[in-house]
Amino acid sequence: MSNGKISEEYTEEQLYELAEKLGQIGTGILCAARDELYLGMRFLDVALSSFTYQPDFAVSPFGTDGAVIYFHPQELGGLYRENRLLVNRGYLHMVFHCLFRHFLKQGMDDRYWNLSCDIAAEHMIDGIYHRSVRFSRSLLRRETYRKMEAEGKVLNAERIYKILKFWQLEEKELKKLEQEFYTDDHKYWENQRSNQKPNPQMNQKWKDINEEMETDLETFSKEASEQTGGFLEQLRVENHERYDYKEFLRKFSVFREEMSVDPDTFDYTFYSYGLQLYGNMPLIEPQETKEVRKVSEFVIVIDTSMSCSGDLVRKFLEETYGILSEKENFFQKVNIHIIQCDEKVQSDKKITCEEELKEYMENLELYGEGGTDFRPAFEYIAELLEKREFENLKGLIYFTDGYGTYPNKMPPYQTAFVFMQEDYRDVDVPAWAIKLILSEEDIM
């Protein structure tokens, strides 16, 4: 029955009562879905209860802005009559959008981003072994997951977005995927509305819920976490602290004088001489050297085992080169060793200036493709220290994407194991090392 016919058959007061009744029924359906999900996944309690409900005849069948779930009363009722599990899954689908802040992230092609977020949410739900959301999967869905899971990486929305872009799908294929994975309306997403101002409070709200949930799953709800498929792994990836890569490299910096005019200081000898000679006229001569804090020495170790993508290695080195080339970050003369290692040290290139680094990048060759063992690189660096190759080695950056054998003993310098988020697999590094997960935005 169309809205036009409804308005003809009912008075204004009756329409208001009907809309209110439909709203109450829809709210009841969503509350029932929330409660059923909670009984099976108590770790989601705060997330499930973070919404109010509001009828909206312009949404299909429901959608959220992170605070309200808007629902079309008739469509929601039809979905419930078809199978209440579809409502449960839709509710959880929207919760996952919020937990991973899909509705806030900018700079994406809207169509591909919407599909990527829907696939990411559905992939997590399909991996949850609880009867409140278990539903048979179509052949298209199974095949899509199989192809995307082929590399064994965490399938978050960002990675799925890159996969879809790489596939260069024809319009027909893209529409099929959109129809298969469409669950909720994204019209209220902040990043889909050009006139919507950023809401940092909303981002912080869901970030806090996300982090608390990860802690809960890793401690009190360990048994429940085993039934969540890839959900916990995605939480870990999403919640790892983001780093400004330049700031991270500055952890390895030291104070040293460098030939440079320092306008903030002056030579006291000239100052005193001017007072003695002229009585009230000091002579100001800027210092020709300046004490600055920059990076002088550190080591980059590249995992060249078969598990590590050559493209990612090159990307990491190119971004590192871009930072090293900036004068404010590094001294004119440096002592940087770039070591390639799989299960043994394959090469060591000493870099002393920007020109040498540029030449190394232009002629970059990767050696290895064996297994992954981190110990040989640390043993080799220990030999370099014994030979006094370094004056004051501050740190080591070990770029890897796989599992390996770690040294038992903490080295006498800071160590960071760096993973690219798009290629990340969760691994435990020793307590004495920094675990750094970078996205492309962090290193660009």
CSV table of N, CA, C and O in Angstrom, one decimal, residues 220-329:
chain,number,residue,atom,x,y,z
A,220,PHE,N,39.0,-12.2,30.0
A,220,PHE,CA,37.9,-12.9,30.6
A,220,PHE,C,37.1,-13.7,29.7
A,220,PHE,O,36.5,-14.7,30.1
A,221,SER,N,37.1,-13.4,28.4
A,221,SER,CA,36.2,-14.1,27.5
A,221,SER,C,37.0,-14.9,26.5
A,221,SER,O,36.7,-15.0,25.3
A,222,LYS,N,38.1,-15.5,26.9
A,222,LYS,CA,39.0,-16.3,26.0
A,222,LYS,C,38.2,-17.4,25.3
A,222,LYS,O,38.4,-17.6,24.1
A,223,GLU,N,37.3,-18.1,26.0
A,223,GLU,CA,36.6,-19.2,25.4
A,223,GLU,C,35.7,-18.6,24.3
A,223,GLU,O,35.6,-19.2,23.2
A,224,ALA,N,35.1,-17.5,24.5
A,224,ALA,CA,34.2,-16.9,23.5
A,224,ALA,C,35.0,-16.4,22.3
A,224,ALA,O,34.5,-16.5,21.2
A,225,SER,N,36.2,-15.9,22.5
A,225,SER,CA,37.0,-15.4,21.4
A,225,SER,C,37.3,-16.5,20.4
A,225,SER,O,37.6,-16.3,19.2
A,226,GLU,N,37.4,-17.8,20.9
A,226,GLU,CA,37.7,-18.9,20.0
A,226,GLU,C,36.6,-19.1,19.0
A,226,GLU,O,36.8,-19.8,17.9
A,227,GLN,N,35.4,-18.6,19.3
A,227,GLN,CA,34.2,-18.8,18.4
A,227,GLN,C,33.9,-17.6,17.5
A,227,GLN,O,32.9,-17.6,16.8
A,228,THR,N,34.8,-16.6,17.5
A,228,THR,CA,34.6,-15.4,16.8
A,228,THR,C,35.3,-15.4,15.4
A,228,THR,O,35.2,-14.3,14.7
A,229,GLY,N,35.9,-16.4,15.0
A,229,GLY,CA,36.6,-16.4,13.7
A,229,GLY,C,37.7,-15.4,13.6
A,229,GLY,O,38.5,-15.4,14.5
A,230,GLY,N,37.6,-14.5,12.6
A,230,GLY,CA,38.7,-13.5,12.4
A,230,GLY,C,38.4,-12.2,13.1
A,230,GLY,O,39.1,-11.2,12.9
A,231,PHE,N,37.3,-12.2,13.9
A,231,PHE,CA,36.9,-10.9,14.6
A,231,PHE,C,38.0,-10.4,15.5
A,231,PHE,O,38.4,-9.2,15.4
A,232,LEU,N,38.5,-11.2,16.4
A,232,LEU,CA,39.5,-10.8,17.4
A,232,LEU,C,40.8,-10.3,16.6
A,232,LEU,O,41.4,-9.3,17.0
A,233,GLU,N,41.2,-11.0,15.6
A,233,GLU,CA,42.3,-10.7,14.8
A,233,GLU,C,42.2,-9.3,14.2
A,233,GLU,O,43.1,-8.5,14.2
A,234,GLN,N,41.0,-9.0,13.7
A,234,GLN,CA,40.7,-7.7,13.1
A,234,GLN,C,40.8,-6.6,14.2
A,234,GLN,O,41.2,-5.5,14.0
A,235,LEU,N,40.2,-6.9,15.4
A,235,LEU,CA,40.3,-6.0,16.5
A,235,LEU,C,41.8,-5.6,16.8
A,235,LEU,O,42.1,-4.4,17.0
A,236,ARG,N,42.6,-6.6,16.9
A,236,ARG,CA,44.0,-6.4,17.2
A,236,ARG,C,44.7,-5.5,16.2
A,236,ARG,O,45.4,-4.5,16.5
A,237,VAL,N,44.4,-5.7,14.9
A,237,VAL,CA,45.0,-4.9,13.8
A,237,VAL,C,44.5,-3.5,13.9
A,237,VAL,O,45.3,-2.5,13.8
A,238,GLU,N,43.2,-3.3,14.1
A,238,GLU,CA,42.6,-2.0,14.2
A,238,GLU,C,43.1,-1.2,15.3
A,238,GLU,O,43.2,0.0,15.3
A,239,ASN,N,43.3,-1.9,16.5
A,239,ASN,CA,43.6,-1.2,17.7
A,239,ASN,C,45.1,-0.9,18.0
A,239,ASN,O,45.4,-0.2,18.9
A,240,HIS,N,45.9,-1.5,17.1
A,240,HIS,CA,47.3,-1.2,17.4
A,240,HIS,C,47.6,0.3,17.1
A,240,HIS,O,47.1,0.9,16.2
A,241,GLU,N,48.4,0.9,18.0
A,241,GLU,CA,48.6,2.3,18.0
A,241,GLU,C,49.2,2.7,16.7
A,241,GLU,O,50.2,2.1,16.2
A,242,ARG,N,48.7,3.8,16.1
A,242,ARG,CA,49.3,4.3,14.8
A,242,ARG,C,50.5,5.2,15.2
A,242,ARG,O,50.5,5.9,16.1
A,243,TYR,N,51.5,5.1,14.3
A,243,TYR,CA,52.7,5.9,14.5
A,243,TYR,C,52.9,6.9,13.4
A,243,TYR,O,52.7,6.5,12.2
A,244,ASP,N,53.4,8.0,13.7
A,244,ASP,CA,54.0,8.9,12.7
A,244,ASP,C,55.4,8.3,12.4
A,244,ASP,O,56.3,8.3,13.3
A,245,TYR,N,55.7,7.8,11.2
A,245,TYR,CA,56.9,7.1,11.0
A,245,TYR,C,58.1,8.0,11.2
A,245,TYR,O,59.2,7.6,11.6
A,246,LYS,N,58.0,9.3,10.8
A,246,LYS,CA,59.1,10.2,11.0
A,246,LYS,C,59.4,10.3,12.5
A,246,LYS,O,60.6,10.3,12.9
A,247,GLU,N,58.4,10.5,13.3
A,247,GLU,CA,58.6,10.6,14.8
A,247,GLU,C,59.2,9.3,15.3
A,247,GLU,O,60.0,9.3,16.2
A,248,PHE,N,58.8,8.2,14.8
A,248,PHE,CA,59.3,6.9,15.2
A,248,PHE,C,60.8,6.8,15.0
A,248,PHE,O,61.6,6.4,15.8
A,249,LEU,N,61.3,7.2,13.8
A,249,LEU,CA,62.7,7.2,13.5
A,249,LEU,C,63.5,8.1,14.4
A,249,LEU,O,64.7,7.9,14.6
A,250,ARG,N,62.9,9.2,14.8
A,250,ARG,CA,63.6,10.2,15.7
A,250,ARG,C,63.9,9.6,17.1
A,250,ARG,O,64.6,10.1,17.8
A,251,LYS,N,63.3,8.4,17.4
A,251,LYS,CA,63.6,7.7,18.6
A,251,LYS,C,65.1,7.3,18.6
A,251,LYS,O,65.7,7.1,19.7
A,252,PHE,N,65.7,7.2,17.4
A,252,PHE,CA,67.1,6.8,17.3
A,252,PHE,C,68.0,8.0,17.2
A,252,PHE,O,69.2,7.8,16.8
A,253,SER,N,67.5,9.2,17.5
A,253,SER,CA,68.4,10.4,17.2
A,253,SER,C,69.3,10.7,18.4
A,253,SER,O,69.1,10.2,19.5
A,254,VAL,N,70.3,11.5,18.1
A,254,VAL,CA,71.3,11.9,19.2
A,254,VAL,C,71.6,13.4,19.0
A,254,VAL,O,71.4,13.9,17.9
A,255,PHE,N,72.1,14.0,20.0
A,255,PHE,CA,72.6,15.4,19.9
A,255,PHE,C,74.0,15.4,19.3
A,255,PHE,O,74.8,14.6,19.7
A,256,ARG,N,74.2,16.3,18.4
A,256,ARG,CA,75.6,16.5,17.9
A,256,ARG,C,75.7,17.9,17.2
A,256,ARG,O,74.7,18.4,16.7
A,257,GLU,N,76.9,18.4,17.2
A,257,GLU,CA,77.1,19.7,16.5
A,257,GLU,C,77.2,19.5,15.0
A,257,GLU,O,77.8,18.5,14.6
A,258,GLU,N,76.6,20.4,14.3
A,258,GLU,CA,76.6,20.3,12.8
A,258,GLU,C,77.0,21.7,12.3
A,258,GLU,O,76.5,22.7,12.8
A,259,MET,N,77.7,21.8,11.2
A,259,MET,CA,78.1,23.0,10.6
A,259,MET,C,76.9,23.7,10.0
A,259,MET,O,76.3,23.3,9.0
A,260,SER,N,76.4,24.8,10.7
A,260,SER,CA,75.2,25.5,10.3
A,260,SER,C,75.2,26.8,11.1
A,260,SER,O,75.5,26.8,12.3
A,261,VAL,N,74.8,27.9,10.5
A,261,VAL,CA,74.6,29.1,11.2
A,261,VAL,C,73.4,29.0,12.2
A,261,VAL,O,72.4,28.6,11.7
A,262,ASP,N,73.7,29.3,13.5
A,262,ASP,CA,72.6,29.2,14.5
A,262,ASP,C,72.2,30.6,14.8
A,262,ASP,O,72.9,31.3,15.6
A,263,PRO,N,71.0,31.1,14.3
A,263,PRO,CA,70.6,32.5,14.6
A,263,PRO,C,70.2,32.7,16.1
A,263,PRO,O,70.0,33.8,16.5
A,264,ASP,N,70.0,31.6,16.8
A,264,ASP,CA,69.5,31.7,18.2
A,264,ASP,C,70.7,31.8,19.2
A,264,ASP,O,70.5,32.0,20.4
A,265,THR,N,71.9,31.7,18.8
A,265,THR,CA,73.1,31.8,19.7
A,265,THR,C,74.1,32.8,19.1
A,265,THR,O,74.0,33.1,17.9
A,266,PHE,N,75.1,33.2,19.9
A,266,PHE,CA,76.1,34.1,19.4
A,266,PHE,C,77.4,33.8,20.2
A,266,PHE,O,77.4,33.2,21.2
A,267,ASP,N,78.5,34.3,19.6
A,267,ASP,CA,79.8,34.1,20.2
A,267,ASP,C,80.0,35.1,21.3
A,267,ASP,O,80.1,36.3,21.1
A,268,TYR,N,80.2,34.6,22.5
A,268,TYR,CA,80.4,35.5,23.7
A,268,TYR,C,81.7,36.3,23.7
A,268,TYR,O,81.8,37.3,24.3
A,269,THR,N,82.7,35.8,23.0
A,269,THR,CA,84.0,36.5,22.9
A,269,THR,C,83.7,37.8,22.2
A,269,THR,O,84.2,38.9,22.7
A,270,PHE,N,83.1,37.8,21.0
A,270,PHE,CA,82.8,39.0,20.3
A,270,PHE,C,81.9,40.0,21.1
A,270,PHE,O,82.0,41.2,21.1
A,271,TYR,N,80.9,39.4,21.8
A,271,TYR,CA,80.0,40.1,22.6
A,271,TYR,C,80.7,40.9,23.7
A,271,TYR,O,80.5,42.1,23.9
A,272,SER,N,81.6,40.3,24.4
A,272,SER,CA,82.4,40.9,25.5
A,272,SER,C,83.4,41.9,24.9
A,272,SER,O,83.6,43.0,25.5
A,273,TYR,N,84.0,41.6,23.8
A,273,TYR,CA,84.9,42.5,23.1
A,273,TYR,C,84.2,43.8,22.7
A,273,TYR,O,84.8,44.9,22.9
A,274,GLY,N,83.0,43.8,22.2
A,274,GLY,CA,82.3,44.9,21.8
A,274,GLY,C,82.0,45.8,23.0
A,274,GLY,O,82.1,47.1,22.9
A,275,LEU,N,81.6,45.2,24.2
A,275,LEU,CA,81.3,46.0,25.4
A,275,LEU,C,82.6,46.7,25.9
A,275,LEU,O,82.6,47.9,26.3
A,276,GLN,N,83.7,46.0,25.8
A,276,GLN,CA,85.0,46.6,26.3
A,276,GLN,C,85.5,47.7,25.3
A,276,GLN,O,85.9,48.8,25.8
A,277,LEU,N,85.2,47.5,24.0
A,277,LEU,CA,85.8,48.5,23.1
A,277,LEU,C,84.9,49.7,23.0
A,277,LEU,O,85.4,50.9,22.9
A,278,TYR,N,83.6,49.5,23.0
A,278,TYR,CA,82.6,50.6,22.7
A,278,TYR,C,81.8,51.0,24.0
A,278,TYR,O,81.0,52.0,23.9
A,279,GLY,N,81.9,50.3,25.0
A,279,GLY,CA,81.2,50.6,26.3
A,279,GLY,C,79.8,50.1,26.3
A,279,GLY,O,79.5,49.4,27.3
A,280,ASN,N,79.0,50.4,25.4
A,280,ASN,CA,77.6,49.9,25.4
A,280,ASN,C,77.2,49.3,24.1
A,280,ASN,O,76.0,49.3,23.8
A,281,MET,N,78.1,48.8,23.3
A,281,MET,CA,77.7,48.2,22.0
A,281,MET,C,78.3,46.8,21.9
A,281,MET,O,79.5,46.7,21.4
A,282,PRO,N,77.6,45.8,22.2
A,282,PRO,CA,78.1,44.4,22.0
A,282,PRO,C,78.2,44.0,20.6
A,282,PRO,O,77.4,44.5,19.8
A,283,LEU,N,79.1,43.2,20.2
A,283,LEU,CA,79.2,42.7,18.8
A,283,LEU,C,78.5,41.3,18.8
A,283,LEU,O,78.9,40.4,19.6
A,284,ILE,N,77.6,41.1,18.0
A,284,ILE,CA,76.8,39.9,17.9
A,284,ILE,C,77.3,39.1,16.6
A,284,ILE,O,77.1,39.6,15.5
A,285,GLU,N,77.8,37.9,16.8
A,285,GLU,CA,78.3,37.1,15.7
A,285,GLU,C,77.6,35.7,15.9
A,285,GLU,O,77.9,35.0,16.9
A,286,PRO,N,76.7,35.3,15.0
A,286,PRO,CA,76.1,33.9,15.2
A,286,PRO,C,77.1,32.8,15.2
A,286,PRO,O,78.1,32.9,14.5
A,287,GLN,N,76.8,31.8,15.9
A,287,GLN,CA,77.7,30.6,15.9
A,287,GLN,C,77.7,29.9,14.6
A,287,GLN,O,76.6,29.9,13.9
A,288,GLU,N,78.8,29.4,14.2
A,288,GLU,CA,78.9,28.7,12.9
A,288,GLU,C,78.5,27.2,13.0
A,288,GLU,O,78.5,26.5,12.0
A,289,THR,N,78.4,26.7,14.2
A,289,THR,CA,77.9,25.4,14.4
A,289,THR,C,76.7,25.4,15.3
A,289,THR,O,76.4,26.3,16.1
A,290,LYS,N,75.8,24.4,15.1
A,290,LYS,CA,74.6,24.3,15.8
A,290,LYS,C,74.4,22.9,16.4
A,290,LYS,O,74.6,21.9,15.7
A,291,GLU,N,74.0,22.8,17.7
A,291,GLU,CA,73.7,21.5,18.3
A,291,GLU,C,72.3,21.1,17.9
A,291,GLU,O,71.3,21.8,18.3
A,292,VAL,N,72.2,20.0,17.3
A,292,VAL,CA,70.8,19.6,16.8
A,292,VAL,C,70.7,18.1,17.2
A,292,VAL,O,71.6,17.4,17.4
A,293,ARG,N,69.4,17.7,17.2
A,293,ARG,CA,69.1,16.3,17.5
A,293,ARG,C,68.6,15.6,16.2
A,293,ARG,O,67.5,15.9,15.7
A,294,LYS,N,69.4,14.8,15.7
A,294,LYS,CA,69.1,14.1,14.4
A,294,LYS,C,69.6,12.6,14.5
A,294,LYS,O,70.3,12.2,15.5
A,295,VAL,N,69.2,11.8,13.5
A,295,VAL,CA,69.6,10.4,13.5
A,295,VAL,C,70.9,10.3,12.8
A,295,VAL,O,71.2,10.9,11.8
A,296,SER,N,71.8,9.6,13.5
A,296,SER,CA,73.2,9.5,12.9
A,296,SER,C,73.5,8.0,12.5
A,296,SER,O,74.0,7.7,11.5
A,297,GLU,N,73.1,7.1,13.4
A,297,GLU,CA,73.4,5.6,13.1
A,297,GLU,C,72.1,4.8,13.4
A,297,GLU,O,71.5,5.0,14.5
A,298,PHE,N,71.8,3.9,12.6
A,298,PHE,CA,70.9,2.8,12.9
A,298,PHE,C,71.0,1.7,11.8
A,298,PHE,O,71.7,1.9,10.8
A,299,VAL,N,70.2,0.6,12.0
A,299,VAL,CA,70.3,-0.5,11.1
A,299,VAL,C,68.9,-0.8,10.6
A,299,VAL,O,67.9,-0.8,11.4
A,300,ILE,N,68.8,-1.1,9.4
A,300,ILE,CA,67.5,-1.6,8.8
A,300,ILE,C,67.8,-3.0,8.4
A,300,ILE,O,68.7,-3.3,7.6
A,301,VAL,N,67.0,-4.0,8.8
A,301,VAL,CA,67.1,-5.3,8.4
A,301,VAL,C,65.8,-5.7,7.6
A,301,VAL,O,64.7,-5.4,8.1
A,302,ILE,N,66.0,-6.2,6.4
A,302,ILE,CA,64.9,-6.6,5.5
A,302,ILE,C,64.7,-8.1,5.5
A,302,ILE,O,65.7,-8.8,5.2
A,303,ASP,N,63.6,-8.5,5.9
A,303,ASP,CA,63.2,-10.0,5.8
A,303,ASP,C,63.0,-10.3,4.3
A,303,ASP,O,62.1,-9.9,3.7
A,304,THR,N,63.9,-11.1,3.7
A,304,THR,CA,63.8,-11.5,2.3
A,304,THR,C,63.4,-12.9,2.2
A,304,THR,O,63.7,-13.5,1.1
A,305,SER,N,62.8,-13.5,3.2
A,305,SER,CA,62.3,-14.8,3.1
A,305,SER,C,61.1,-14.9,2.1
A,305,SER,O,60.6,-13.9,1.6
A,306,MET,N,60.7,-16.1,1.7
A,306,MET,CA,59.6,-16.3,0.7
A,306,MET,C,58.3,-15.7,1.2
A,306,MET,O,57.5,-15.4,0.4
A,307,SER,N,58.2,-15.6,2.6
A,307,SER,CA,56.9,-15.1,3.1
A,307,SER,C,56.7,-13.6,2.9
A,307,SER,O,55.6,-13.0,3.1
A,308,CYS,N,57.8,-12.9,2.6
A,308,CYS,CA,57.8,-11.4,2.6
A,308,CYS,C,57.7,-10.9,1.1
A,308,CYS,O,58.5,-11.3,0.3
A,309,SER,N,56.7,-10.1,0.9
A,309,SER,CA,56.4,-9.6,-0.5
A,309,SER,C,57.5,-8.6,-0.9
A,309,SER,O,57.8,-7.7,-0.2
A,310,GLY,N,58.1,-8.8,-2.1
A,310,GLY,CA,59.1,-7.9,-2.6
A,310,GLY,C,58.5,-6.5,-2.9
A,310,GLY,O,59.2,-5.6,-2.7
A,311,ASP,N,57.3,-6.4,-3.3
A,311,ASP,CA,56.7,-5.1,-3.5
A,311,ASP,C,56.6,-4.3,-2.2
A,311,ASP,O,56.8,-3.1,-2.2
A,312,LEU,N,56.2,-5.0,-1.1
A,312,LEU,CA,56.1,-4.3,0.2
A,312,LEU,C,57.5,-3.9,0.7
A,312,LEU,O,57.7,-2.8,1.2
A,313,VAL,N,58.5,-4.7,0.4
A,313,VAL,CA,59.9,-4.4,0.8
A,313,VAL,C,60.3,-3.1,0.1
A,313,VAL,O,60.8,-2.2,0.7
A,314,ARG,N,60.1,-3.0,-1.2
A,314,ARG,CA,60.4,-1.9,-2.0
A,314,ARG,C,59.7,-0.6,-1.5
A,314,ARG,O,60.3,0.5,-1.4
A,315,LYS,N,58.4,-0.8,-1.2
A,315,LYS,CA,57.6,0.3,-0.8
A,315,LYS,C,58.1,0.9,0.6
A,315,LYS,O,58.3,2.1,0.8
A,316,PHE,N,58.4,0.0,1.5
A,316,PHE,CA,59.0,0.3,2.8
A,316,PHE,C,60.3,1.1,2.6
A,316,PHE,O,60.5,2.1,3.2
A,317,LEU,N,61.2,0.6,1.8
A,317,LEU,CA,62.5,1.2,1.6
A,317,LEU,C,62.3,2.6,0.9
A,317,LEU,O,63.1,3.5,1.2
A,318,GLU,N,61.4,2.7,0.0
A,318,GLU,CA,61.2,3.9,-0.7
A,318,GLU,C,60.7,5.0,0.2
A,318,GLU,O,61.2,6.1,0.2
A,319,GLU,N,59.8,4.6,1.1
A,319,GLU,CA,59.3,5.6,2.1
A,319,GLU,C,60.4,6.0,3.1
A,319,GLU,O,60.5,7.1,3.5
A,320,THR,N,61.2,5.0,3.5
A,320,THR,CA,62.3,5.3,4.4
A,320,THR,C,63.3,6.2,3.8
A,320,THR,O,63.8,7.1,4.4
A,321,TYR,N,63.6,5.9,2.5
A,321,TYR,CA,64.5,6.8,1.8
A,321,TYR,C,64.0,8.2,1.7
A,321,TYR,O,64.7,9.2,1.9
A,322,GLY,N,62.7,8.4,1.5
A,322,GLY,CA,62.1,9.7,1.4
A,322,GLY,C,62.3,10.5,2.7
A,322,GLY,O,62.6,11.7,2.7
A,323,ILE,N,62.2,9.8,3.9
A,323,ILE,CA,62.4,10.4,5.2
A,323,ILE,C,63.9,10.7,5.4
A,323,ILE,O,64.3,11.7,5.9
A,324,LEU,N,64.7,9.7,5.0
A,324,LEU,CA,66.2,9.9,5.2
A,324,LEU,C,66.7,11.1,4.4
A,324,LEU,O,67.7,11.7,4.7
A,325,SER,N,66.0,11.4,3.3
A,325,SER,CA,66.5,12.4,2.4
A,325,SER,C,66.2,13.8,2.9
A,325,SER,O,66.7,14.8,2.4
A,326,GLU,N,65.3,13.9,4.0
A,326,GLU,CA,65.0,15.2,4.5
A,326,GLU,C,66.1,15.7,5.5
A,326,GLU,O,66.4,15.0,6.5
A,327,LYS,N,66.6,16.9,5.2
A,327,LYS,CA,67.8,17.4,6.0
A,327,LYS,C,67.5,17.5,7.4
A,327,LYS,O,68.4,17.4,8.3
A,328,GLU,N,66.2,17.8,7.8
A,328,GLU,CA,66.0,18.1,9.2
A,328,GLU,C,66.0,16.8,10.1
A,328,GLU,O,65.9,16.9,11.3
A,329,ASN,N,66.0,15.7,9.4
A,329,ASN,CA,65.9,14.4,10.1
A,329,ASN,C,67.2,13.8,10.4
A,329,ASN,O,67.4,13.1,11.4
